[in-house]
Coordinates of C-alpha atoms in Angstrom, one line a residue:
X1 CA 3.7 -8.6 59.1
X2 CA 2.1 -10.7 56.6
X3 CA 3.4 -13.3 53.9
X4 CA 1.0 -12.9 51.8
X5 CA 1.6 -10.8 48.1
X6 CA -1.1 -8.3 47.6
X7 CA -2.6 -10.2 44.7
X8 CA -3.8 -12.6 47.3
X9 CA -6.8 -10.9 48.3
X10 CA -9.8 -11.0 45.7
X11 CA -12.1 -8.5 47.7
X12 CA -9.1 -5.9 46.9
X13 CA -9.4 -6.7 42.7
X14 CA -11.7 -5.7 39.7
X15 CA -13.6 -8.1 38.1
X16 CA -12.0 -8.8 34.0
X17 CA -12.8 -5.7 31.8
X18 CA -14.5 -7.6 28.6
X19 CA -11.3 -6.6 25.9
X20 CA -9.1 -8.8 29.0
X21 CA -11.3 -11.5 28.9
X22 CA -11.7 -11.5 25.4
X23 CA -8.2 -11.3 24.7
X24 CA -7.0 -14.3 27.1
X25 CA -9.7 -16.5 25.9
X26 CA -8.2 -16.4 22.1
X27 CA -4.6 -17.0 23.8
X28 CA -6.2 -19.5 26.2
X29 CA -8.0 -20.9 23.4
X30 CA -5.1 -24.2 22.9
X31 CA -4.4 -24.1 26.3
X32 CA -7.9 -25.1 28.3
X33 CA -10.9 -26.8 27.1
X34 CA -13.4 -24.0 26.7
X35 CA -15.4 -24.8 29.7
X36 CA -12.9 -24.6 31.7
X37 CA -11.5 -21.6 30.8
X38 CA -15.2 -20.0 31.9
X39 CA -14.5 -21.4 34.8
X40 CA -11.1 -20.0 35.2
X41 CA -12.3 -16.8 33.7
X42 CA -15.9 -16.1 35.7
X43 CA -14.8 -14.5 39.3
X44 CA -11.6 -13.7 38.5
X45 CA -9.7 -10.7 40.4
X46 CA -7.4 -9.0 38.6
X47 CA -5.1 -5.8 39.7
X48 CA -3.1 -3.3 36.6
X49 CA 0.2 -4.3 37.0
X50 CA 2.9 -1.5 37.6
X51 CA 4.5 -1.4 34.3
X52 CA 4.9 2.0 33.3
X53 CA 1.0 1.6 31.5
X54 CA 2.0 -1.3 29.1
X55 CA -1.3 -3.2 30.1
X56 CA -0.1 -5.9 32.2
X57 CA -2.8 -7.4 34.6
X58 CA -2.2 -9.8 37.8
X59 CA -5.0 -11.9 39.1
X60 CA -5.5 -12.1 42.6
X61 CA -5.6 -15.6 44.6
X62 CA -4.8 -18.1 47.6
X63 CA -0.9 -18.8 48.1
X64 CA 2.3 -16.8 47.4
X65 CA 1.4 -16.7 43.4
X66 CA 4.9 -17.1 42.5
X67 CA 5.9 -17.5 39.0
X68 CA 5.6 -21.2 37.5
X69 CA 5.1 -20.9 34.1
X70 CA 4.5 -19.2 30.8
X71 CA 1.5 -20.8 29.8
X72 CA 1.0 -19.0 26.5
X73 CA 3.3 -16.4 24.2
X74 CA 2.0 -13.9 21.1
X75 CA 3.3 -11.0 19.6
X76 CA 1.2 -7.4 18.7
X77 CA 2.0 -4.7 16.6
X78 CA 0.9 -1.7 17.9
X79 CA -1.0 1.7 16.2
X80 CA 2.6 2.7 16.7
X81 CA 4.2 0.2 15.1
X82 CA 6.4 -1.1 17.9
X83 CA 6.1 -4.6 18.7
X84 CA 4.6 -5.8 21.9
X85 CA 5.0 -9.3 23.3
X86 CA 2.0 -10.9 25.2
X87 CA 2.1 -13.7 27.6
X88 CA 0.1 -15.5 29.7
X89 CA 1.6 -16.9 32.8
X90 CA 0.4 -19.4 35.9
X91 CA 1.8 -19.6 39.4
X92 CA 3.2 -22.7 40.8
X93 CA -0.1 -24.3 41.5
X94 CA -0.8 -23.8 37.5
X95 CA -3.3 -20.8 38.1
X96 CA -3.7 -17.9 36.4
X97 CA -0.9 -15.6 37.3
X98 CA -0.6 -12.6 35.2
X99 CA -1.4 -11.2 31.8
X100 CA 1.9 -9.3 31.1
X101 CA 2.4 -7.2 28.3
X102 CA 6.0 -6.0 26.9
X103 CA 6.3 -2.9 24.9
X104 CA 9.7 -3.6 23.5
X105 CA 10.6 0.6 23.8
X106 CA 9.0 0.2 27.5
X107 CA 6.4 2.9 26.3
X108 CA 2.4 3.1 27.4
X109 CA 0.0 0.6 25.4
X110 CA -1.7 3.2 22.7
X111 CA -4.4 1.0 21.8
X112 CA -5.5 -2.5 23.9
X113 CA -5.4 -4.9 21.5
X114 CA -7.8 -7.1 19.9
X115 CA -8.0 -10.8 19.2
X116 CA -7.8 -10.3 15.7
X117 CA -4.6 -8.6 16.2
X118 CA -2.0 -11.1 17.7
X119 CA 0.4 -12.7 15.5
X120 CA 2.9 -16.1 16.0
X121 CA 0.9 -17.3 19.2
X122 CA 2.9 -20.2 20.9
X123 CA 2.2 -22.8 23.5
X124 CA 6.1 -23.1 24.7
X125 CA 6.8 -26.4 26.1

């Protein structure tokens, strides 16, 4: 039996859809020089996260991608008008860990938000 999470194995991911990418670069925008964040960005792996269809993502990479830290916070209203909290986390290395989304009433995303749509974005230290 293997150690290794399932988000460990990039041939087994989807490349970024361009809303995800556009949406973590405007989070990531205080967080990484914007070169780097290309960087970051440009082969990344990413699996839907199983969370009842809120619109969480997980990237896929080398180690045990445990939590480490929340990298970046920001709130969304959604076409329902329930409030969704986005954050941006990194393993323990500092990579990309997940994009996770929470639906405060736990109920499916409606509409994938836009950039122009977050609210009280936060760098916590």
């Amino acid at each position: 039996m293997s150690d290794e999470s399932p988000f460990t194995s990039p041939e087994s991911g989807r490349p970024l859809r361009p809303e995800e990418a556009a949406l973590i670069r405007a989070l990531l925008a205080g967080v990484y020089p914007a070169e780097t964040l290309e960087s970051l960005l440009k082969d990344s792996r990413v699996a839907e996260m199983q969370d009842g269809g809120m619109g969480g993502i997980r990237f896929f990479g080398p180690g045990s991608k445990m939590f480490g830290r929340t990298l970046v916070e920001a709130k969304y209203l959604a076409s329902d008008g329930v409030l969704i909290v986005i954050a941006v986390n990194a393993d323990k290395q500092g990579q990309l860990l997940e994009l996770d989304f929470w639906k405060v009433d736990f109920s499916p995303l409606k509409r994938y938000p836009h950039p122009s749509d977050l609210s009280d974005i936060s760098i916590p230290r």
